[in-house]
Short mmCIF file of C-alpha atoms and ligand atoms in Angstrom, two decimals:
data_model
loop_
_atom_site.label_atom_id
_atom_site.label_comp_id
_atom_site.label_asym_id
_atom_site.label_seq_id
_atom_site.Cartn_x
_atom_site.Cartn_y
_atom_site.Cartn_z
CA MET A 1 -58.70 -36.23 32.52
CA ARG A 2 -55.02 -37.11 32.55
CA LEU A 3 -53.20 -34.93 30.07
CA SER A 4 -50.76 -37.74 29.21
CA ARG A 5 -53.70 -39.67 27.75
CA SER A 6 -55.78 -36.82 26.39
CA PHE A 7 -56.11 -35.46 22.90
CA VAL A 8 -55.37 -31.83 23.64
CA PRO A 9 -53.01 -30.95 20.79
CA THR A 10 -51.55 -27.63 21.92
CA LEU A 11 -49.29 -25.66 19.57
CA LYS A 12 -46.21 -23.66 20.53
CA GLU A 13 -46.14 -21.73 17.27
CA THR A 14 -48.75 -19.18 16.34
CA PRO A 15 -50.69 -20.51 13.33
CA ALA A 16 -50.13 -18.20 10.38
CA GLU A 17 -53.75 -18.28 9.15
CA ALA A 18 -55.19 -16.85 12.37
CA GLN A 19 -55.62 -13.07 12.40
CA ILE A 20 -57.25 -12.52 15.77
CA ALA A 21 -56.47 -13.60 19.32
CA SER A 22 -59.39 -15.96 19.83
CA HIS A 23 -58.69 -17.85 16.61
CA ARG A 24 -54.99 -18.16 17.44
CA LEU A 25 -55.72 -19.28 21.00
CA MET A 26 -58.42 -21.77 20.01
CA LEU A 27 -55.95 -23.46 17.67
CA ARG A 28 -53.00 -23.18 20.06
CA ALA A 29 -54.94 -24.52 23.07
CA GLY A 30 -56.14 -27.52 21.04
CA LEU A 31 -59.85 -26.62 21.15
CA VAL A 32 -60.71 -26.89 17.45
CA ARG A 33 -59.24 -27.87 14.11
CA GLN A 34 -60.38 -26.55 10.76
CA THR A 35 -61.45 -29.35 8.40
CA ALA A 36 -62.52 -27.14 5.45
CA ALA A 37 -62.90 -23.37 4.99
CA GLY A 38 -65.13 -22.14 7.82
CA ILE A 39 -65.84 -25.67 9.07
CA TYR A 40 -64.41 -26.86 12.37
CA ALA A 41 -64.09 -30.04 14.39
CA TRP A 42 -64.41 -29.53 18.13
CA LEU A 43 -61.78 -31.48 20.08
CA PRO A 44 -62.27 -32.70 23.67
CA ALA A 45 -61.44 -29.40 25.41
CA GLY A 46 -63.34 -27.31 22.84
CA LEU A 47 -66.39 -29.54 22.98
CA ARG A 48 -66.55 -29.15 26.75
CA VAL A 49 -66.58 -25.37 26.29
CA LEU A 50 -69.28 -25.57 23.60
CA GLN A 51 -71.42 -27.81 25.80
CA ASN A 52 -71.00 -25.55 28.83
CA ILE A 53 -72.10 -22.53 26.78
CA ALA A 54 -75.06 -24.45 25.31
CA GLN A 55 -76.12 -25.60 28.78
CA ILE A 56 -76.25 -22.05 30.19
CA VAL A 57 -78.18 -20.90 27.13
CA ARG A 58 -80.57 -23.85 27.58
CA GLU A 59 -81.15 -23.20 31.29
CA GLU A 60 -82.07 -19.57 30.70
CA GLN A 61 -84.31 -20.42 27.74
CA ASP A 62 -86.11 -22.98 29.90
CA ALA A 63 -86.40 -20.46 32.75
CA SER A 64 -88.07 -18.02 30.36
CA GLY A 65 -90.70 -20.63 29.57
CA ALA A 66 -89.39 -21.71 26.16
CA GLN A 67 -89.47 -25.42 25.28
CA GLU A 68 -86.58 -27.26 23.69
CA VAL A 69 -87.07 -29.23 20.48
CA LEU A 70 -84.62 -30.48 17.88
CA MET A 71 -85.28 -29.86 14.21
CA PRO A 72 -83.21 -31.46 11.44
CA THR A 73 -80.35 -29.71 9.67
CA ILE A 74 -81.61 -30.81 6.24
CA GLN A 75 -84.78 -29.13 4.99
CA SER A 76 -86.97 -29.51 1.97
CA ALA A 77 -86.81 -26.71 -0.59
CA ASP A 78 -90.61 -26.81 -0.87
CA LEU A 79 -90.90 -25.37 2.64
CA TRP A 80 -88.91 -22.37 1.53
CA ARG A 81 -90.84 -22.06 -1.71
CA GLN A 82 -93.96 -21.71 0.40
CA SER A 83 -92.60 -18.70 2.27
CA GLY A 84 -91.13 -17.29 -0.93
CA ARG A 85 -87.58 -17.26 0.43
CA TYR A 86 -86.09 -20.11 -1.63
CA ASP A 87 -85.01 -18.08 -4.63
CA GLY A 88 -84.23 -14.89 -2.77
CA TYR A 89 -81.92 -16.37 -0.15
CA GLY A 90 -79.04 -16.43 -2.58
CA GLU A 91 -75.63 -18.00 -2.44
CA GLU A 92 -75.43 -18.25 1.34
CA MET A 93 -77.78 -21.23 1.11
CA LEU A 94 -76.20 -24.64 0.57
CA ARG A 95 -78.52 -26.42 -1.88
CA LEU A 96 -78.57 -30.22 -2.26
CA LYS A 97 -80.39 -32.86 -4.29
CA ASP A 98 -81.35 -36.33 -3.09
CA ARG A 99 -81.31 -39.50 -5.25
CA HIS A 100 -84.83 -38.73 -6.48
CA LYS A 101 -83.59 -35.32 -7.65
CA ARG A 102 -85.65 -33.56 -5.02
CA ASP A 103 -84.33 -30.19 -3.88
CA LEU A 104 -83.07 -30.05 -0.32
CA LEU A 105 -81.00 -27.53 1.61
CA TYR A 106 -78.86 -27.40 4.72
CA GLY A 107 -80.80 -25.08 7.03
CA PRO A 108 -79.37 -21.57 7.51
CA THR A 109 -82.28 -20.83 9.92
CA ASN A 110 -85.63 -22.43 10.79
CA GLU A 111 -88.57 -19.98 10.59
CA GLU A 112 -90.36 -21.93 7.85
CA MET A 113 -89.86 -25.30 9.44
CA ILE A 114 -90.97 -24.34 12.95
CA THR A 115 -94.01 -22.54 11.59
CA GLU A 116 -95.09 -25.59 9.62
CA ILE A 117 -94.49 -27.92 12.58
CA PHE A 118 -96.40 -25.66 14.96
CA ALA A 119 -99.25 -25.22 12.47
CA SER A 120 -99.59 -28.98 12.13
CA GLY A 121 -100.06 -29.46 15.88
CA VAL A 122 -101.75 -26.42 17.38
CA LYS A 123 -105.50 -26.80 17.81
CA SER A 124 -106.83 -23.88 19.81
CA TYR A 125 -106.19 -20.24 20.63
CA ARG A 126 -106.09 -21.42 24.25
CA GLU A 127 -102.68 -23.01 23.64
CA PHE A 128 -101.01 -19.63 23.19
CA PRO A 129 -98.49 -18.21 23.93
CA GLN A 130 -95.74 -20.69 23.07
CA ASN A 131 -92.04 -20.44 22.46
CA LEU A 132 -90.01 -23.27 20.91
CA TYR A 133 -86.24 -23.38 20.56
CA HIS A 134 -83.48 -25.69 19.49
CA ILE A 135 -79.70 -25.71 19.56
CA GLN A 136 -78.64 -26.98 16.16
CA TRP A 137 -75.97 -26.63 13.50
CA LYS A 138 -76.61 -24.19 10.70
CA PHE A 139 -74.85 -23.75 7.38
CA ARG A 140 -74.39 -20.43 5.63
CA ASP A 141 -71.98 -20.26 2.74
CA GLU A 142 -70.43 -16.98 3.93
CA VAL A 143 -68.47 -15.09 1.25
CA ARG A 144 -65.58 -14.62 3.62
CA PRO A 145 -65.49 -17.15 6.46
CA ARG A 146 -62.94 -15.78 8.90
CA PHE A 147 -61.84 -15.31 12.48
CA GLY A 148 -62.15 -19.02 13.19
CA VAL A 149 -65.47 -20.06 14.71
CA MET A 150 -66.65 -16.44 14.87
CA ARG A 151 -67.66 -16.37 11.23
CA GLY A 152 -67.79 -19.97 10.18
CA ARG A 153 -69.85 -21.58 7.46
CA GLU A 154 -71.11 -24.37 9.70
CA PHE A 155 -71.95 -23.03 13.16
CA LEU A 156 -74.04 -23.85 16.21
CA MET A 157 -76.98 -21.58 16.95
CA LYS A 158 -79.73 -21.43 19.51
CA ASP A 159 -82.82 -20.22 17.72
CA ALA A 160 -86.15 -19.72 19.44
CA TYR A 161 -89.50 -18.89 17.85
CA SER A 162 -92.43 -17.31 19.68
CA PHE A 163 -96.10 -17.64 18.80
CA ASP A 164 -98.67 -15.18 20.14
CA LEU A 165 -102.26 -14.30 19.29
CA ASP A 166 -101.61 -10.59 18.90
CA TYR A 167 -98.98 -7.87 18.86
CA GLU A 168 -99.32 -7.19 22.60
CA GLY A 169 -98.58 -10.83 23.35
CA ALA A 170 -95.59 -10.79 21.02
CA VAL A 171 -94.18 -7.77 22.86
CA ILE A 172 -94.27 -9.70 26.13
CA ALA A 173 -92.55 -12.70 24.51
CA TYR A 174 -89.91 -10.31 23.15
CA ARG A 175 -89.24 -8.72 26.53
CA LYS A 176 -89.03 -12.09 28.28
CA MET A 177 -86.42 -13.19 25.80
CA MET A 178 -84.42 -9.99 26.17
CA LEU A 179 -84.31 -10.49 29.92
CA ALA A 180 -83.26 -14.13 29.45
CA TYR A 181 -80.45 -12.92 27.16
CA MET A 182 -79.13 -10.44 29.74
CA ARG A 183 -78.92 -13.23 32.30
CA THR A 184 -77.43 -15.69 29.82
CA PHE A 185 -74.58 -13.42 28.75
CA GLN A 186 -73.77 -12.45 32.32
CA ARG A 187 -73.55 -16.12 33.30
CA LEU A 188 -71.15 -16.60 30.39
CA GLY A 189 -68.90 -13.94 31.93
CA LEU A 190 -69.78 -11.34 29.30
CA LYS A 191 -71.11 -7.83 29.25
CA ALA A 192 -73.43 -7.90 26.25
CA ILE A 193 -75.39 -4.80 25.35
CA PRO A 194 -78.68 -4.84 23.41
CA MET A 195 -78.55 -2.38 20.53
CA VAL A 196 -81.40 -1.30 18.31
CA ALA A 197 -81.13 -3.05 14.94
CA ASP A 198 -82.77 -2.77 11.57
CA THR A 199 -86.31 -4.09 11.24
CA GLY A 200 -86.41 -3.84 7.44
CA PRO A 201 -89.87 -3.91 5.87
CA ILE A 202 -91.43 -5.11 9.17
CA GLY A 203 -90.83 -1.74 10.81
CA GLY A 204 -91.28 -0.97 14.49
CA ASP A 205 -88.64 -1.04 17.17
CA LEU A 206 -88.59 -4.72 18.09
CA SER A 207 -85.18 -5.77 16.83
CA HIS A 208 -82.04 -5.85 18.94
CA GLU A 209 -78.54 -7.16 18.43
CA PHE A 210 -76.56 -8.18 21.50
CA ILE A 211 -73.03 -6.91 21.27
CA VAL A 212 -69.90 -7.87 23.19
CA LEU A 213 -67.05 -5.38 23.18
CA ALA A 214 -63.74 -6.44 21.67
CA PRO A 215 -61.18 -4.53 19.61
CA THR A 216 -61.55 -7.01 16.73
CA GLY A 217 -65.35 -6.70 16.54
CA GLU A 218 -66.90 -6.19 13.10
CA SER A 219 -68.96 -3.11 13.96
CA GLN A 220 -68.42 0.22 15.68
CA VAL A 221 -70.74 0.66 18.68
CA TYR A 222 -71.86 3.45 21.00
CA PHE A 223 -73.56 2.96 24.38
CA GLU A 224 -74.05 4.34 27.86
CA GLY A 225 -71.90 3.09 30.74
CA GLY A 226 -75.04 2.38 32.78
CA PHE A 227 -75.50 -0.93 30.97
CA GLU A 228 -72.27 -2.26 32.43
CA ALA A 229 -73.33 -1.57 36.00
CA ILE A 230 -76.38 -3.84 36.16
CA ASP A 231 -76.14 -7.21 37.87
CA TRP A 232 -78.78 -9.27 36.06
CA MET A 233 -78.60 -12.19 38.44
CA LYS A 234 -79.59 -9.89 41.31
CA ALA A 235 -81.97 -7.61 39.42
CA ASP A 236 -85.55 -8.22 40.61
CA PHE A 237 -87.38 -8.66 37.33
CA ASP A 238 -89.86 -11.55 37.37
CA ASN A 239 -90.26 -12.78 33.79
CA GLN A 240 -93.81 -13.95 34.54
CA ASN A 241 -94.94 -10.50 35.58
CA PRO A 242 -95.84 -8.10 32.72
CA ALA A 243 -95.37 -5.06 35.02
CA ASP A 244 -91.81 -6.18 35.76
CA LEU A 245 -91.18 -6.70 32.06
CA GLU A 246 -92.46 -3.19 31.40
CA ARG A 247 -90.12 -1.76 34.08
CA PHE A 248 -87.25 -3.77 32.56
CA THR A 249 -87.99 -2.37 29.10
CA THR A 250 -88.16 1.18 30.44
CA LEU A 251 -84.74 0.70 31.98
CA MET A 252 -83.25 -0.72 28.78
CA THR A 253 -84.67 1.98 26.54
CA SER A 254 -83.70 4.79 28.93
CA MET A 255 -80.05 4.29 27.96
CA TYR A 256 -78.52 4.95 24.56
CA ALA A 257 -76.99 2.03 22.63
CA ALA A 258 -76.50 1.69 18.87
CA THR A 259 -74.23 0.20 16.25
CA ASP A 260 -72.85 2.52 13.57
CA GLU A 261 -75.70 1.58 11.20
CA LYS A 262 -78.24 3.03 13.63
CA HIS A 263 -76.08 5.65 15.34
CA ASP A 264 -77.86 8.95 16.01
CA THR A 265 -75.29 11.67 16.63
CA ALA A 266 -77.86 14.14 17.97
CA LYS A 267 -79.07 11.71 20.65
CA TRP A 268 -75.49 10.72 21.41
CA ALA A 269 -74.62 14.35 22.07
CA GLU A 270 -77.23 14.42 24.84
CA VAL A 271 -75.45 11.63 26.75
CA PRO A 272 -73.13 13.11 29.41
CA GLU A 273 -69.58 12.69 28.22
CA SER A 274 -68.45 10.70 31.24
CA ASN A 275 -71.17 8.14 30.44
CA ARG A 276 -70.23 7.61 26.80
CA ARG A 277 -68.59 4.35 25.82
CA GLU A 278 -67.60 3.40 22.31
CA GLY A 279 -65.58 0.68 20.65
CA ARG A 280 -65.74 -2.32 18.39
CA GLY A 281 -68.36 -4.98 19.00
CA ILE A 282 -69.10 -8.63 18.17
CA GLU A 283 -72.72 -9.65 17.60
CA VAL A 284 -73.50 -12.67 19.77
CA GLY A 285 -77.29 -12.63 19.56
CA HIS A 286 -80.20 -11.10 17.70
CA ILE A 287 -83.89 -10.93 18.60
CA PHE A 288 -86.53 -9.88 16.10
CA TYR A 289 -90.31 -9.52 15.92
CA PHE A 290 -91.69 -10.21 12.46
CA GLY A 291 -95.45 -10.41 12.95
CA THR A 292 -97.25 -12.65 10.46
CA LYS A 293 -94.45 -12.75 7.87
CA TYR A 294 -94.24 -16.56 8.09
CA SER A 295 -97.54 -17.52 9.71
CA GLU A 296 -99.46 -16.08 6.77
CA PRO A 297 -97.75 -17.89 3.85
CA MET A 298 -97.22 -21.06 5.90
CA LYS A 299 -100.95 -21.19 6.71
CA LEU A 300 -100.68 -21.04 10.48
CA SER A 301 -103.99 -19.93 11.89
CA VAL A 302 -106.38 -20.83 14.70
CA ILE A 303 -110.03 -20.10 15.30
CA GLY A 304 -110.40 -17.42 17.96
CA PRO A 305 -113.02 -17.22 20.74
CA ASP A 306 -115.39 -15.31 18.44
CA GLY A 307 -115.17 -17.95 15.71
CA LYS A 308 -112.94 -15.80 13.51
CA PRO A 309 -109.50 -17.02 12.39
CA ILE A 310 -106.41 -15.55 14.07
CA ILE A 311 -103.06 -15.44 12.34
CA PRO A 312 -100.41 -15.67 15.08
CA HIS A 313 -97.64 -13.11 15.53
CA MET A 314 -94.12 -14.47 15.65
CA GLY A 315 -90.62 -13.50 16.66
CA SER A 316 -87.27 -15.21 16.38
CA TYR A 317 -84.40 -15.14 18.83
CA GLY A 318 -80.89 -16.29 17.94
CA ILE A 319 -77.71 -16.82 19.91
CA GLY A 320 -74.43 -17.75 18.24
CA VAL A 321 -73.38 -20.61 20.52
CA SER A 322 -70.17 -21.51 18.66
CA ARG A 323 -69.36 -17.84 17.96
CA LEU A 324 -69.58 -17.26 21.72
CA ALA A 325 -66.61 -19.56 22.35
CA GLY A 326 -64.52 -17.15 20.28
CA ALA A 327 -66.18 -14.02 21.65
CA ILE A 328 -65.54 -15.07 25.25
CA ILE A 329 -61.85 -15.53 24.47
CA GLU A 330 -61.72 -12.15 22.70
CA ALA A 331 -63.11 -10.59 25.87
CA SER A 332 -60.96 -12.62 28.26
CA HIS A 333 -57.33 -13.43 27.45
CA ASP A 334 -53.81 -12.09 27.94
CA GLU A 335 -50.36 -12.58 26.41
CA ALA A 336 -50.05 -16.04 27.93
CA GLY A 337 -53.38 -17.44 26.80
CA ILE A 338 -57.06 -17.87 27.54
CA ILE A 339 -58.65 -16.79 30.84
CA TRP A 340 -61.84 -18.85 31.01
CA PRO A 341 -64.74 -17.62 33.11
CA ASP A 342 -65.49 -20.36 35.67
CA SER A 343 -68.85 -21.11 34.08
CA VAL A 344 -67.52 -22.11 30.65
CA ALA A 345 -64.01 -23.46 31.36
CA PRO A 346 -63.43 -26.98 30.03
CA TRP A 347 -62.03 -27.85 33.45
CA LYS A 348 -62.27 -25.81 36.65
CA ALA A 349 -58.67 -26.61 37.51
CA GLY A 350 -55.43 -27.82 36.05
CA ILE A 351 -53.25 -29.95 38.34
CA LEU A 352 -49.55 -29.43 37.61
CA ASN A 353 -47.27 -32.18 38.87
CA LEU A 354 -43.86 -30.52 38.78
CA LYS A 355 -41.97 -33.72 39.58
CA VAL A 356 -43.60 -36.82 38.21
CA GLY A 357 -42.09 -39.84 39.97
CA ASP A 358 -41.61 -38.04 43.29
CA ALA A 359 -43.70 -40.11 45.72
CA LYS A 360 -45.09 -37.12 47.64
CA CYS A 361 -45.90 -35.07 44.50
CA ASP A 362 -47.58 -38.06 42.85
CA ALA A 363 -49.63 -38.86 45.97
CA ILE A 364 -50.88 -35.30 46.42
CA CYS A 365 -51.73 -34.95 42.74
CA GLU A 366 -53.67 -38.21 42.79
CA GLU A 367 -55.54 -37.06 45.90
CA VAL A 368 -56.49 -33.71 44.32
CA TYR A 369 -57.38 -35.40 41.03
CA LYS A 370 -59.63 -37.89 42.75
CA ALA A 371 -61.42 -35.16 44.72
CA LEU A 372 -61.96 -32.95 41.67
CA GLY A 373 -62.97 -35.79 39.35
CA GLY A 374 -64.19 -34.55 35.97
CA ASN A 375 -63.51 -30.93 36.97
CA ALA A 376 -59.75 -31.29 36.60
CA LEU A 377 -57.19 -31.78 33.88
CA TYR A 378 -54.19 -33.48 35.50
CA ASP A 379 -50.87 -32.62 33.84
CA ASP A 380 -49.08 -35.86 34.64
CA ARG A 381 -46.74 -35.65 31.67
CA ASN A 382 -43.04 -36.19 32.13
CA GLU A 383 -42.15 -32.64 31.11
CA ARG A 384 -40.31 -29.60 32.40
CA ALA A 385 -42.12 -27.35 34.87
CA GLY A 386 -41.78 -24.37 32.48
CA GLY A 387 -43.70 -26.16 29.74
CA LYS A 388 -46.46 -27.13 32.16
CA PHE A 389 -46.85 -23.56 33.41
CA ALA A 390 -47.03 -22.28 29.85
CA ASP A 391 -49.62 -24.87 28.78
CA ALA A 392 -51.81 -24.30 31.85
CA ASP A 393 -51.79 -20.54 31.22
CA LEU A 394 -52.52 -21.13 27.54
CA MET A 395 -55.45 -23.47 28.25
CA GLY A 396 -56.83 -20.95 30.71
CA HIS A 397 -58.04 -23.11 33.61
CA PRO A 398 -59.57 -20.73 36.19
CA TRP A 399 -57.47 -22.45 38.90
CA GLN A 400 -54.07 -24.13 38.84
CA VAL A 401 -53.02 -26.51 41.59
CA ILE A 402 -49.23 -26.51 41.44
CA VAL A 403 -47.59 -29.42 43.20
CA GLY A 404 -43.80 -29.28 43.66
CA PRO A 405 -41.48 -31.35 45.84
CA ARG A 406 -40.72 -28.62 48.41
CA GLY A 407 -44.35 -27.88 49.32
CA ALA A 408 -45.45 -31.48 48.91
CA ALA A 409 -42.99 -32.55 51.62
CA ASN A 410 -45.13 -30.47 54.02
CA GLY A 411 -48.46 -31.42 52.48
CA MET A 412 -48.79 -28.00 50.80
CA VAL A 413 -49.63 -26.96 47.24
CA GLU A 414 -49.66 -23.66 45.42
CA LEU A 415 -53.03 -22.42 44.22
CA LYS A 416 -53.01 -19.97 41.32
CA ARG A 417 -55.98 -17.94 40.13
CA ARG A 418 -55.55 -17.51 36.39
CA ALA A 419 -57.54 -14.26 36.15
CA THR A 420 -55.45 -12.33 38.70
CA GLY A 421 -52.20 -14.28 38.64
CA GLU A 422 -52.39 -14.48 42.43
CA ARG A 423 -50.55 -17.50 43.91
CA VAL A 424 -50.92 -18.71 47.49
CA GLU A 425 -49.49 -21.69 49.35
CA VAL A 426 -52.32 -23.67 50.92
CA SER A 427 -53.16 -27.14 52.24
CA VAL A 428 -54.79 -29.63 49.90
CA ALA A 429 -58.07 -29.28 51.78
CA ASP A 430 -58.05 -25.48 51.43
CA ALA A 431 -57.24 -25.70 47.74
CA LEU A 432 -60.15 -28.08 47.16
CA ALA A 433 -62.52 -25.91 49.18
CA LYS A 434 -61.60 -22.84 47.12
CA ILE A 435 -61.98 -24.63 43.77
CA LEU A 436 -65.22 -26.38 44.58
CA GLY A 437 -66.67 -23.59 46.75
P1 ATP B 1 -73.98 -11.50 11.08
O1 ATP B 1 -74.45 -10.09 10.86
O2 ATP B 1 -72.82 -11.60 12.06
O3 ATP B 1 -73.77 -12.26 9.81
P2 ATP B 1 -76.66 -12.47 11.22
O4 ATP B 1 -77.44 -11.21 11.33
O5 ATP B 1 -76.54 -13.13 9.89
O6 ATP B 1 -75.17 -12.23 11.83
P3 ATP B 1 -78.61 -14.07 12.65
O7 ATP B 1 -79.21 -14.61 11.43
O8 ATP B 1 -79.36 -13.10 13.47
O9 ATP B 1 -77.15 -13.50 12.33
O10 ATP B 1 -78.11 -15.30 13.55
C1 ATP B 1 -78.14 -15.31 14.97
C2 ATP B 1 -76.75 -15.39 15.56
O11 ATP B 1 -75.98 -16.44 14.98
C3 ATP B 1 -75.91 -14.14 15.34
O12 ATP B 1 -76.20 -13.16 16.32
C4 ATP B 1 -74.50 -14.68 15.50
O13 ATP B 1 -74.14 -14.70 16.88
C5 ATP B 1 -74.61 -16.09 14.99
N1 ATP B 1 -74.03 -16.22 13.63
C6 ATP B 1 -74.54 -15.73 12.48
N2 ATP B 1 -73.76 -16.01 11.44
C7 ATP B 1 -72.71 -16.74 11.93
C8 ATP B 1 -71.55 -17.32 11.36
N3 ATP B 1 -71.31 -17.26 10.05
N4 ATP B 1 -70.68 -17.98 12.17
C9 ATP B 1 -70.92 -18.07 13.50
N5 ATP B 1 -71.99 -17.52 14.11
C10 ATP B 1 -72.88 -16.86 13.34
MG1 MG B 2 -75.10 -13.15 8.44
#
């Protein structure tokens, strides 16, 4: 995109309403605009980020064997009356009425709906296991929407739902999803640590929150340094092999990790001091096994091989897709602005033409822009170099191709890596190879 013709409304001033870095930077870099309390419009640069995050989430869900669907945002209240959650859900639920005075709601989550849909289509125990997910907007009327997209009222979530014939099957589904989450968060440039979470009346130990460290996180967390050392893209765990999933689980449970709600000071004391890490954390995902809590009231059952009915065991698996945009910035920024991981950046590179109108600068910029296509944001505005540097740093492109008259006369450009600040003078071909390589 050419910046001169793009709607990327950056701000020089720090917006007064924003209390944390990611919120300030998302507004300043022109990613989002608030349209009502806790409700945001995603502008061109922000939408690219949101779509990149969603795509990585999608690829890892697919790789785990889950199937994508898309359920509506509006749900019938009757569905929720069937599970018994309609009255109990409280004020977080946005309740609506249609012209026939029927009760509707804007979905805060989809357990009831997916259970009913699955029940209406599944015919045999042979069709198990299954896992269905969608990436869809949710609405929760949070008491205190804050921190920009991190605690919004309308937000984008990936929620998956697993169906198994028994507890043992559900455990495998749970482990597969945990492994998929480790890979997902690493691909998003994050270190996210699974921490034991409350299971409420369900009991058991199959509930984990995935936490990213950031000083502005809402909870205090404690974990072992070993989690940070694992490279999940290289780790040899085959998600189709139950023995591998067992080995994976042993590894995960061999290390201590807990939020303050679940913190066990006696166990913590056993962790060697040099291994202890603590800080504030942001919840970016939550996985939870809940057995037959919904299958029972929603009448999901199949006839088993012995002719007896089986009530499937379920789990649900959420990722805060829009919250992640904020969480990634919390984890990766500096004084000057955002530092996007390559995988989620709206554009891989910004092209900075320091002298618009100079024949050589213009020609080199056009050449680079053409080669990078949709991967570049070309700053072709008639503005001072200082302003362009500041905006490029603010927007956080992983690479900056800086084209000034002195280098351009010799066919050279400067290539800056945003994360390290390193700047090198290279040929156009070398710059392109580095960016695309
Ligand atoms: P929280 O404790 O932060 O309110 P939750 O337990 O209500 O989260 P879940 O119902 O497990 O969240 O939803 C799955 C994921 O959706 C969360 O891990 C989080 O990343 C995201 N999420 C939840 N509420 C919001 C919100 N108000 N704004 C943005 N993302 C959210
Ligand atoms: Mg909540």
